[in-house]
Amino acid sequence: MKICVIGTGYVGLVAGTCLAEMGNEVICVDKDLNKLEQLRQGIIPIYEPGLEELITANVAENRLTFTDNLKTAVENSLVCFIAVGTPQGEDGSADLSYVYDVASNIGEYLNGYKVIVDKSTVPVGTAEKVTEIIKSKTDFEFDVVSNPEFLKQGAAVDDFLKPDRVVIGSNSQKATEIMQELYSPFLRTGNPVIIMDVKSAEMTKYAANSFLAVKISYANEIANICEKVGADAEMVRIGMCSDSRIGSQFLFAGLGYGGSCFPKDVKAMINTAKLNNCSSKLLEAADETNKEQRILFINKILERYEGNIEGKTFAVWGLAFKPKTNDMREAPSITIINELLKRGAKIQAYDPKAFDLARTIFGDKIEYSNSAYDALNNADAMLLLTEWNEFRRPNFDRIKSLMKHYVIFDGRNQYDIKRIADKGFEYYCIGKKTKSKIFV
């Protein structure tokens, strides 16, 4: 099948590449000429396991091409995916200007029947507006469908190639059959294609992400109560997870959610509720709890130093909002580091993949270390902010040999309290009362 994907951001690049991997002819379109040239050369702007290899292979087989010529891409495709950004507006709503601009261009370039696919995360009613825009530009037949993505950063390639489900919102039998054919190679194990009306599909993406965000905020709220009463949040989590109605995912206490989806989608849902005179108290509370979780962690640090961290050196392990990605959008590290800098602290940071993005955020305000251990040199404390695998089992004797004082603030609950106390560290984590030696 001949396909164009408009937008080579996170969603568009993964989708286009994986569709090409199944033998389709895919044209990826973007306005950024420098980015397109880098992609042609195999230089990938995002870090996602497995993506670089797939792009290289499919470019070599001429199944995947990159261009800024939207007109040619649309004319030569049956299915046109809109995968441009929908950034958050000041009121929490999704900014749909890029989506509408693309829709207008598609309308001008139609030369026959097309299926227009909203792949970007968009609020209910967007497909109707896209349809109106295209209709105002052309007399050719077309259908607009909603096909929300459910990609986890760090596992996006696997999620696309082996999806739990594919949601297709369509009011056209013709478009539905084309989309079913397109996705059939990805669902040979029997996982479902779920067909529904367009508005329900648009709502499904926001509802799913908002639910997961609520679950994370709930886990953090329970952890904070556990810490106050002397319970162990990890034991409570295990006890909860054994209930099949609850499940084990997204119940880990920590620094809250970040990234490009959960924060934006929760706020968009809250905005949608307000516009339609509906209550969204649960979502509003989840959003507030998420913000507070970072402040609580900062307060742990300030309390340890009686409010004065001026001149203190903190080694930061992890900058990305989660492991297996270089994405720093809404990352807890940004809030935490900026607050520490504001109070006169020095930051020595390490992340396996996020340094380039970190430099655009922090510039020369922090020091970028070559390794996790380099970041520890003469540090007063270490802050674990992202749970990269390489941070899970470090050499604590080596850590002690490098640090000025043996203090660890663990925002991801990675380490065993007894083991780390036996090593002589003062240890702070989330959802547990900690008691260990103090070296000052």
CSV table of C-alpha atoms in Angstrom, one decimal:
chain,number,residue,atom,x,y,z
A,1,MET,CA,0.0,0.0,0.0
A,2,LYS,CA,1.2,3.5,-0.8
A,3,ILE,CA,1.2,5.7,2.3
A,4,CYS,CA,2.4,9.2,3.3
A,5,VAL,CA,3.1,10.2,6.9
A,6,ILE,CA,3.1,14.0,7.5
A,7,GLY,CA,5.3,14.9,10.4
A,8,THR,CA,8.5,13.1,11.4
A,9,GLY,CA,8.3,13.6,15.1
A,10,TYR,CA,8.2,10.8,17.6
A,11,VAL,CA,4.8,9.3,16.4
A,12,GLY,CA,5.3,9.9,12.7
A,13,LEU,CA,8.8,8.5,12.5
A,14,VAL,CA,7.9,5.4,14.4
A,15,ALA,CA,4.7,4.8,12.5
A,16,GLY,CA,6.2,5.5,9.0
A,17,THR,CA,9.1,3.2,9.7
A,18,CYS,CA,7.1,0.3,11.0
A,19,LEU,CA,4.6,0.6,8.2
A,20,ALA,CA,7.5,0.4,5.7
A,21,GLU,CA,8.8,-2.6,7.5
A,22,MET,CA,5.6,-4.5,6.6
A,23,GLY,CA,6.3,-3.9,2.9
A,24,ASN,CA,4.4,-0.7,2.3
A,25,GLU,CA,5.8,2.2,0.3
A,26,VAL,CA,6.0,5.1,2.8
A,27,ILE,CA,6.8,8.7,2.2
A,28,CYS,CA,7.6,10.7,5.3
A,29,VAL,CA,7.0,14.5,5.0
A,30,ASP,CA,8.5,17.3,7.0
A,31,LYS,CA,9.3,21.0,6.5
A,32,ASP,CA,12.6,20.8,8.3
A,33,LEU,CA,15.2,20.3,5.5
A,34,ASN,CA,18.1,19.7,7.9
A,35,LYS,CA,16.2,17.0,9.7
A,36,LEU,CA,15.2,15.3,6.4
A,37,GLU,CA,18.8,15.2,5.3
A,38,GLN,CA,19.9,13.7,8.5
A,39,LEU,CA,17.2,11.0,8.3
A,40,ARG,CA,18.4,10.2,4.8
A,41,GLN,CA,21.9,9.7,6.1
A,42,GLY,CA,20.6,7.5,9.0
A,43,ILE,CA,21.0,10.2,11.7
A,44,ILE,CA,18.0,9.7,13.9
A,45,PRO,CA,16.8,12.8,16.0
A,46,ILE,CA,15.2,10.7,18.7
A,47,TYR,CA,16.5,7.7,20.7
A,48,GLU,CA,14.2,4.7,20.5
A,49,PRO,CA,15.5,1.1,20.7
A,50,GLY,CA,15.4,-0.6,17.3
A,51,LEU,CA,14.3,2.4,15.3
A,52,GLU,CA,17.7,3.3,13.8
A,53,GLU,CA,18.2,-0.2,12.4
A,54,LEU,CA,14.7,-0.3,10.9
A,55,ILE,CA,15.1,3.1,9.2
A,56,THR,CA,18.4,2.2,7.7
A,57,ALA,CA,17.1,-1.1,6.4
A,58,ASN,CA,13.9,0.3,4.9
A,59,VAL,CA,15.6,3.3,3.3
A,60,ALA,CA,18.1,0.9,1.7
A,61,GLU,CA,15.2,-1.1,0.2
A,62,ASN,CA,13.5,2.1,-1.0
A,63,ARG,CA,10.4,1.4,1.0
A,64,LEU,CA,10.9,4.5,3.2
A,65,THR,CA,11.7,7.9,1.8
A,66,PHE,CA,11.8,11.4,3.2
A,67,THR,CA,10.7,14.6,1.5
A,68,ASP,CA,9.5,18.2,2.1
A,69,ASN,CA,7.2,17.9,-1.0
A,70,LEU,CA,3.8,17.3,0.5
A,71,LYS,CA,2.0,17.7,-2.8
A,72,THR,CA,3.8,14.8,-4.4
A,73,ALA,CA,3.5,12.7,-1.3
A,74,VAL,CA,-0.3,13.1,-1.2
A,75,GLU,CA,-0.8,12.6,-4.9
A,76,ASN,CA,1.1,9.3,-4.7
A,77,SER,CA,-0.5,7.9,-1.6
A,78,LEU,CA,-3.8,6.2,-0.8
A,79,VAL,CA,-3.6,6.7,2.9
A,80,CYS,CA,-2.3,10.0,4.4
A,81,PHE,CA,-1.4,10.0,8.1
A,82,ILE,CA,-1.4,13.3,9.9
A,83,ALA,CA,1.2,13.0,12.6
A,84,VAL,CA,2.1,16.6,13.4
A,85,GLY,CA,2.5,18.0,16.9
A,86,THR,CA,-0.5,19.1,19.0
A,87,PRO,CA,1.3,21.2,21.7
A,88,GLN,CA,-0.4,22.3,24.8
A,89,GLY,CA,-2.0,25.7,24.8
A,90,GLU,CA,-2.0,28.1,27.8
A,91,ASP,CA,-5.4,26.9,28.9
A,92,GLY,CA,-4.4,23.2,28.7
A,93,SER,CA,-6.2,22.7,25.3
A,94,ALA,CA,-4.4,21.0,22.4
A,95,ASP,CA,-3.1,23.5,19.8
A,96,LEU,CA,-4.5,22.1,16.5
A,97,SER,CA,-3.1,24.7,14.2
A,98,TYR,CA,-0.6,22.3,12.7
A,99,VAL,CA,-3.2,19.7,12.1
A,100,TYR,CA,-5.6,22.1,10.4
A,101,ASP,CA,-2.8,23.6,8.2
A,102,VAL,CA,-1.9,20.0,7.0
A,103,ALA,CA,-5.6,19.3,6.4
A,104,SER,CA,-5.9,22.4,4.2
A,105,ASN,CA,-2.8,21.4,2.2
A,106,ILE,CA,-4.1,17.9,1.7
A,107,GLY,CA,-7.4,19.3,0.4
A,108,GLU,CA,-5.5,21.4,-2.2
A,109,TYR,CA,-3.5,18.4,-3.3
A,110,LEU,CA,-6.1,15.6,-3.5
A,111,ASN,CA,-6.2,13.9,-6.9
A,112,GLY,CA,-8.5,11.0,-6.1
A,113,TYR,CA,-10.0,9.1,-3.2
A,114,LYS,CA,-7.8,9.1,-0.1
A,115,VAL,CA,-8.1,8.0,3.5
A,116,ILE,CA,-7.0,10.8,5.8
A,117,VAL,CA,-5.9,9.4,9.2
A,118,ASP,CA,-5.7,11.5,12.3
A,119,LYS,CA,-2.7,9.9,14.0
A,120,SER,CA,-1.9,12.9,16.2
A,121,THR,CA,-3.5,12.9,19.6
A,122,VAL,CA,-6.5,15.2,19.1
A,123,PRO,CA,-9.6,16.1,21.1
A,124,VAL,CA,-13.1,14.9,20.2
A,125,GLY,CA,-14.5,16.7,17.2
A,126,THR,CA,-11.1,17.2,15.4
A,127,ALA,CA,-12.0,14.8,12.6
A,128,GLU,CA,-15.2,16.7,11.9
A,129,LYS,CA,-13.2,19.9,11.6
A,130,VAL,CA,-10.5,18.3,9.4
A,131,THR,CA,-13.3,17.0,7.1
A,132,GLU,CA,-14.8,20.5,6.8
A,133,ILE,CA,-11.4,22.0,5.9
A,134,ILE,CA,-10.6,19.4,3.2
A,135,LYS,CA,-14.2,19.6,1.8
A,136,SER,CA,-13.8,23.3,1.4
A,137,LYS,CA,-10.7,22.7,-0.9
A,138,THR,CA,-11.7,19.8,-3.1
A,139,ASP,CA,-14.5,17.9,-4.9
A,140,PHE,CA,-12.7,14.6,-4.7
A,141,GLU,CA,-14.0,11.8,-2.4
A,142,PHE,CA,-12.2,11.2,0.8
A,143,ASP,CA,-12.7,9.8,4.3
A,144,VAL,CA,-11.2,11.0,7.6
A,145,VAL,CA,-10.6,8.4,10.3
A,146,SER,CA,-9.2,8.5,13.8
A,147,ASN,CA,-6.3,6.0,14.5
A,148,PRO,CA,-4.8,7.0,17.9
A,149,GLU,CA,-1.4,5.7,18.8
A,150,PHE,CA,-0.6,3.8,22.0
A,151,LEU,CA,3.2,3.9,22.0
A,152,LYS,CA,5.3,3.7,25.1
A,153,GLN,CA,8.5,5.6,24.7
A,154,GLY,CA,11.4,3.2,25.1
A,155,ALA,CA,9.2,0.4,23.6
A,156,ALA,CA,7.5,2.2,20.7
A,157,VAL,CA,8.8,0.0,17.9
A,158,ASP,CA,7.6,-3.2,19.6
A,159,ASP,CA,4.3,-1.5,20.5
A,160,PHE,CA,3.7,-0.7,16.9
A,161,LEU,CA,4.9,-4.0,15.4
A,162,LYS,CA,3.1,-6.1,18.0
A,163,PRO,CA,0.2,-3.9,19.3
A,164,ASP,CA,-2.2,-4.9,22.1
A,165,ARG,CA,-5.0,-3.5,19.9
A,166,VAL,CA,-5.5,-1.1,17.0
A,167,VAL,CA,-8.3,1.4,17.4
A,168,ILE,CA,-9.9,2.7,14.2
A,169,GLY,CA,-12.6,5.3,14.4
A,170,SER,CA,-14.4,5.4,11.1
A,171,ASN,CA,-17.8,6.3,9.8
A,172,SER,CA,-17.1,4.8,6.3
A,173,GLN,CA,-17.1,1.1,5.4
A,174,LYS,CA,-14.7,1.8,2.6
A,175,ALA,CA,-12.1,3.5,4.8
A,176,THR,CA,-12.6,0.8,7.5
A,177,GLU,CA,-11.7,-2.0,5.1
A,178,ILE,CA,-8.6,-0.1,3.9
A,179,MET,CA,-7.4,0.4,7.4
A,180,GLN,CA,-8.1,-3.2,8.4
A,181,GLU,CA,-6.1,-4.4,5.4
A,182,LEU,CA,-3.2,-2.0,6.3
A,183,TYR,CA,-3.0,-3.2,9.9
A,184,SER,CA,-3.6,-7.0,9.2
A,185,PRO,CA,0.1,-7.9,9.1
A,186,PHE,CA,0.6,-6.5,12.7
A,187,LEU,CA,-2.2,-8.5,14.2
A,188,ARG,CA,-1.6,-12.1,13.1
A,189,THR,CA,-1.4,-13.2,16.7
A,190,GLY,CA,-5.1,-12.4,17.1
A,191,ASN,CA,-5.0,-9.1,19.0
A,192,PRO,CA,-8.0,-7.1,17.9
A,193,VAL,CA,-8.7,-4.3,15.5
A,194,ILE,CA,-11.4,-2.4,17.4
A,195,ILE,CA,-13.7,-0.5,15.1
A,196,MET,CA,-15.8,2.3,16.5
A,197,ASP,CA,-17.2,5.7,15.6
A,198,VAL,CA,-14.7,8.6,15.1
A,199,LYS,CA,-15.5,10.5,18.3
A,200,SER,CA,-15.2,7.5,20.5
A,201,ALA,CA,-11.8,6.7,19.0
A,202,GLU,CA,-10.6,10.3,19.6
A,203,MET,CA,-11.8,10.0,23.2
A,204,THR,CA,-10.2,6.6,23.8
A,205,LYS,CA,-6.6,7.9,23.6
A,206,TYR,CA,-7.2,10.6,26.1
A,207,ALA,CA,-9.2,8.3,28.4
A,208,ALA,CA,-6.5,5.6,28.4
A,209,ASN,CA,-3.6,8.0,29.1
A,210,SER,CA,-5.6,9.9,31.7
A,211,PHE,CA,-6.4,6.7,33.5
A,212,LEU,CA,-2.7,5.6,33.6
A,213,ALA,CA,-1.8,9.1,34.9
A,214,VAL,CA,-4.4,8.8,37.7
A,215,LYS,CA,-3.0,5.4,38.6
A,216,ILE,CA,0.5,6.9,38.9
A,217,SER,CA,-0.7,9.8,41.0
A,218,TYR,CA,-2.7,7.4,43.2
A,219,ALA,CA,0.4,5.2,43.8
A,220,ASN,CA,2.4,8.3,44.8
A,221,GLU,CA,-0.3,9.6,47.1
A,222,ILE,CA,-0.5,6.2,48.9
A,223,ALA,CA,3.3,6.1,49.1
A,224,ASN,CA,3.4,9.5,50.8
A,225,ILE,CA,0.9,8.3,53.4
A,226,CYS,CA,2.9,5.2,53.9
A,227,GLU,CA,6.0,7.2,54.6
A,228,LYS,CA,4.1,9.2,57.3
A,229,VAL,CA,2.6,6.2,59.1
A,230,GLY,CA,5.7,4.0,58.8
A,231,ALA,CA,4.4,1.5,56.2
A,232,ASP,CA,6.5,0.3,53.3
A,233,ALA,CA,5.0,1.5,50.0
A,234,GLU,CA,6.7,-1.2,48.0
A,235,MET,CA,5.1,-3.9,50.2
A,236,VAL,CA,1.8,-2.2,49.8
A,237,ARG,CA,2.2,-2.1,46.0
A,238,ILE,CA,3.0,-5.8,45.9
A,239,GLY,CA,-0.1,-6.6,48.0
A,240,MET,CA,-2.3,-4.5,45.7
A,241,CYS,CA,-0.8,-5.9,42.5
A,242,SER,CA,-1.7,-9.4,43.4
A,243,ASP,CA,-5.3,-8.5,42.9
A,244,SER,CA,-6.1,-9.2,39.2
A,245,ARG,CA,-8.6,-6.4,39.1
A,246,ILE,CA,-5.7,-3.9,39.8
A,247,GLY,CA,-2.7,-5.3,38.0
A,248,SER,CA,1.0,-4.5,38.4
A,249,GLN,CA,1.7,-1.7,35.9
A,250,PHE,CA,1.9,2.1,36.6
A,251,LEU,CA,1.7,1.6,40.4
A,252,PHE,CA,5.4,2.4,41.2
A,253,ALA,CA,5.9,5.3,43.6
A,254,GLY,CA,8.4,7.9,42.4
A,255,LEU,CA,8.7,11.4,41.0
A,256,GLY,CA,5.5,11.4,39.0
A,257,TYR,CA,4.8,11.1,35.3
A,258,GLY,CA,6.4,13.2,32.6
A,259,GLY,CA,7.0,13.0,28.8
A,260,SER,CA,5.0,14.2,25.9
A,261,CYS,CA,1.7,12.4,26.6
A,262,PHE,CA,0.5,12.1,30.1
A,263,PRO,CA,0.8,15.7,31.3
A,264,LYS,CA,-0.6,17.1,28.0
A,265,ASP,CA,-3.4,14.6,27.7
A,266,VAL,CA,-4.6,15.0,31.3
A,267,LYS,CA,-4.7,18.8,30.8
A,268,ALA,CA,-6.5,18.4,27.5
A,269,MET,CA,-9.1,16.1,29.1
A,270,ILE,CA,-9.7,18.7,31.9
A,271,ASN,CA,-10.1,21.4,29.3
A,272,THR,CA,-12.5,19.3,27.3
A,273,ALA,CA,-14.6,18.7,30.4
A,274,LYS,CA,-14.7,22.4,31.2
A,275,LEU,CA,-15.7,23.3,27.7
A,276,ASN,CA,-18.6,20.9,28.0
A,277,ASN,CA,-19.6,21.8,31.6
A,278,CYS,CA,-18.5,18.5,33.0
A,279,SER,CA,-16.7,17.8,36.3
A,280,SER,CA,-13.1,16.6,36.1
A,281,LYS,CA,-12.2,16.6,39.8
A,282,LEU,CA,-10.3,13.3,39.7
A,283,LEU,CA,-8.2,14.4,36.7
A,284,GLU,CA,-7.5,17.8,38.3
A,285,ALA,CA,-6.4,16.0,41.5
A,286,ALA,CA,-4.1,13.7,39.6
A,287,ASP,CA,-2.5,16.6,37.8
A,288,GLU,CA,-2.0,18.5,41.1
A,289,THR,CA,-0.6,15.4,42.9
A,290,ASN,CA,1.9,14.9,40.0
A,291,LYS,CA,3.2,18.5,40.4
A,292,GLU,CA,3.4,18.1,44.2
A,293,GLN,CA,5.4,14.9,44.0
A,294,ARG,CA,8.5,16.8,42.6
A,295,ILE,CA,8.1,19.4,45.3
A,296,LEU,CA,8.0,16.8,48.0
A,297,PHE,CA,11.3,15.3,46.7
A,298,ILE,CA,12.9,18.8,46.7
A,299,ASN,CA,11.7,19.3,50.2
A,300,LYS,CA,13.4,16.0,51.3
A,301,ILE,CA,16.7,17.5,50.1
A,302,LEU,CA,16.1,20.9,51.7
A,303,GLU,CA,15.1,19.3,55.0
A,304,ARG,CA,18.3,17.2,55.1
A,305,TYR,CA,20.3,20.4,54.8
A,306,GLU,CA,18.1,22.6,57.0
A,307,GLY,CA,17.1,24.7,54.0
A,308,ASN,CA,20.6,25.7,53.0
A,309,ILE,CA,22.1,24.0,50.0
A,310,GLU,CA,24.2,26.9,48.7
A,311,GLY,CA,27.6,25.6,47.6
A,312,LYS,CA,26.5,22.0,47.8
A,313,THR,CA,27.4,19.7,44.9
A,314,PHE,CA,24.7,17.2,43.8
A,315,ALA,CA,25.4,14.3,41.4
A,316,VAL,CA,22.3,13.7,39.3
A,317,TRP,CA,21.8,10.3,37.7
A,318,GLY,CA,19.3,10.5,35.0
A,319,LEU,CA,17.8,13.5,33.1
A,320,ALA,CA,15.3,11.9,30.7
A,321,PHE,CA,11.7,11.6,31.9
A,322,LYS,CA,12.0,7.8,31.8
A,323,PRO,CA,14.6,5.2,30.7
A,324,LYS,CA,15.2,4.1,27.1
A,325,THR,CA,14.5,7.6,25.7
A,326,ASN,CA,16.2,10.9,25.3
A,327,ASP,CA,12.9,12.8,25.8
A,328,MET,CA,13.0,15.5,28.5
A,329,ARG,CA,9.6,16.9,28.0
A,330,GLU,CA,8.0,17.5,31.4
A,331,ALA,CA,10.9,15.5,33.0
A,332,PRO,CA,11.0,15.7,36.8
A,333,SER,CA,14.7,16.4,36.5
A,334,ILE,CA,14.0,19.9,35.0
A,335,THR,CA,11.9,21.0,38.0
A,336,ILE,CA,14.3,19.5,40.6
A,337,ILE,CA,17.5,20.8,39.0
A,338,ASN,CA,16.2,24.3,38.4
A,339,GLU,CA,15.1,24.6,42.1
A,340,LEU,CA,18.4,23.4,43.3
A,341,LEU,CA,20.3,25.8,41.0
A,342,LYS,CA,18.0,28.7,42.2
A,343,ARG,CA,19.2,27.9,45.8
A,344,GLY,CA,22.9,28.0,44.9
A,345,ALA,CA,23.7,24.4,44.4
A,346,LYS,CA,26.1,22.9,41.8
A,347,ILE,CA,24.9,20.1,39.6
A,348,GLN,CA,27.0,17.4,38.0
A,349,ALA,CA,24.7,15.3,35.8
A,350,TYR,CA,24.9,12.2,33.8
A,351,ASP,CA,22.3,10.5,31.4
A,352,PRO,CA,23.1,7.9,28.8
A,353,LYS,CA,21.0,9.5,26.0
A,354,ALA,CA,19.6,12.9,27.0
A,355,PHE,CA,22.6,15.2,27.0
A,356,ASP,CA,21.9,17.0,23.7
A,357,LEU,CA,18.4,18.0,24.9
A,358,ALA,CA,19.6,18.8,28.4
A,359,ARG,CA,22.1,21.3,26.9
A,360,THR,CA,19.2,23.1,25.2
A,361,ILE,CA,17.4,23.4,28.6
A,362,PHE,CA,20.2,24.1,31.0
A,363,GLY,CA,23.0,25.4,28.8
A,364,ASP,CA,26.2,25.8,30.9
A,365,LYS,CA,24.3,26.1,34.2
A,366,ILE,CA,25.2,22.5,35.0
A,367,GLU,CA,28.2,20.2,34.4
A,368,TYR,CA,27.8,17.3,32.1
A,369,SER,CA,29.7,14.2,33.2
A,370,ASN,CA,31.1,11.5,30.9
A,371,SER,CA,29.8,8.7,33.1
A,372,ALA,CA,27.7,8.1,36.2
A,373,TYR,CA,30.8,7.7,38.3
A,374,ASP,CA,32.4,10.9,37.0
A,375,ALA,CA,29.3,12.8,38.2
A,376,LEU,CA,30.0,11.6,41.8
A,377,ASN,CA,33.4,13.3,42.1
A,378,ASN,CA,33.4,15.3,45.4
A,379,ALA,CA,29.6,15.3,45.5
A,380,ASP,CA,27.8,16.0,48.7
A,381,ALA,CA,24.9,13.8,47.6
A,382,MET,CA,23.6,11.8,44.7
A,383,LEU,CA,20.1,12.2,43.3
A,384,LEU,CA,18.7,9.2,41.3
A,385,LEU,CA,16.1,10.7,39.0
A,386,THR,CA,15.7,8.3,36.1
A,387,GLU,CA,15.8,4.5,36.5
A,388,TRP,CA,18.2,3.5,33.7
A,389,ASN,CA,19.2,-0.1,34.0
A,390,GLU,CA,22.9,0.8,34.5
A,391,PHE,CA,22.0,2.6,37.7
A,392,ARG,CA,20.3,-0.5,39.3
A,393,ARG,CA,23.3,-2.3,40.5
A,394,PRO,CA,26.2,0.2,40.9
A,395,ASN,CA,29.4,-0.4,42.8
A,396,PHE,CA,28.7,1.2,46.1
A,397,ASP,CA,32.3,0.9,47.3
A,398,ARG,CA,33.4,2.9,44.2
A,399,ILE,CA,30.6,5.4,44.9
A,400,LYS,CA,31.9,5.9,48.4
A,401,SER,CA,35.5,6.4,47.1
A,402,LEU,CA,34.3,9.3,44.9
A,403,MET,CA,31.8,11.2,47.0
A,404,LYS,CA,32.5,13.8,49.7
A,405,HIS,CA,29.6,12.7,51.8
A,406,TYR,CA,27.6,9.4,51.5
A,407,VAL,CA,24.1,10.7,50.9
A,408,ILE,CA,21.7,9.3,48.3
A,409,PHE,CA,18.2,10.7,47.4
A,410,ASP,CA,16.5,8.0,45.4
A,411,GLY,CA,13.5,9.3,43.5
A,412,ARG,CA,12.8,5.9,41.9
A,413,ASN,CA,13.1,3.5,44.9
A,414,GLN,CA,15.8,1.4,43.2
A,415,TYR,CA,17.9,0.3,46.2
A,416,ASP,CA,17.5,-2.0,49.1
A,417,ILE,CA,17.4,0.1,52.3
A,418,LYS,CA,19.3,-2.5,54.5
A,419,ARG,CA,22.0,-3.1,51.9
A,420,ILE,CA,22.6,0.5,51.3
A,421,ALA,CA,22.6,1.3,55.1
A,422,ASP,CA,25.1,-1.5,55.7
A,423,LYS,CA,27.4,0.2,53.1
A,424,GLY,CA,27.3,3.3,55.3
A,425,PHE,CA,25.0,5.5,53.2
A,426,GLU,CA,22.4,8.0,54.4
A,427,TYR,CA,19.5,7.1,52.2
A,428,TYR,CA,16.2,8.8,51.3
A,429,CYS,CA,13.5,7.3,49.0
A,430,ILE,CA,9.8,7.5,48.3
A,431,GLY,CA,7.2,5.9,50.5
A,432,LYS,CA,9.4,4.5,53.2
A,433,LYS,CA,10.8,5.8,56.5
A,434,THR,CA,14.5,5.5,56.2
A,435,LYS,CA,17.0,5.5,59.0
A,436,SER,CA,20.8,5.1,58.4
A,437,LYS,CA,24.1,6.6,59.2
A,438,ILE,CA,24.9,10.2,58.7
A,439,PHE,CA,28.3,11.4,57.5
A,440,VAL,CA,28.6,15.2,57.6
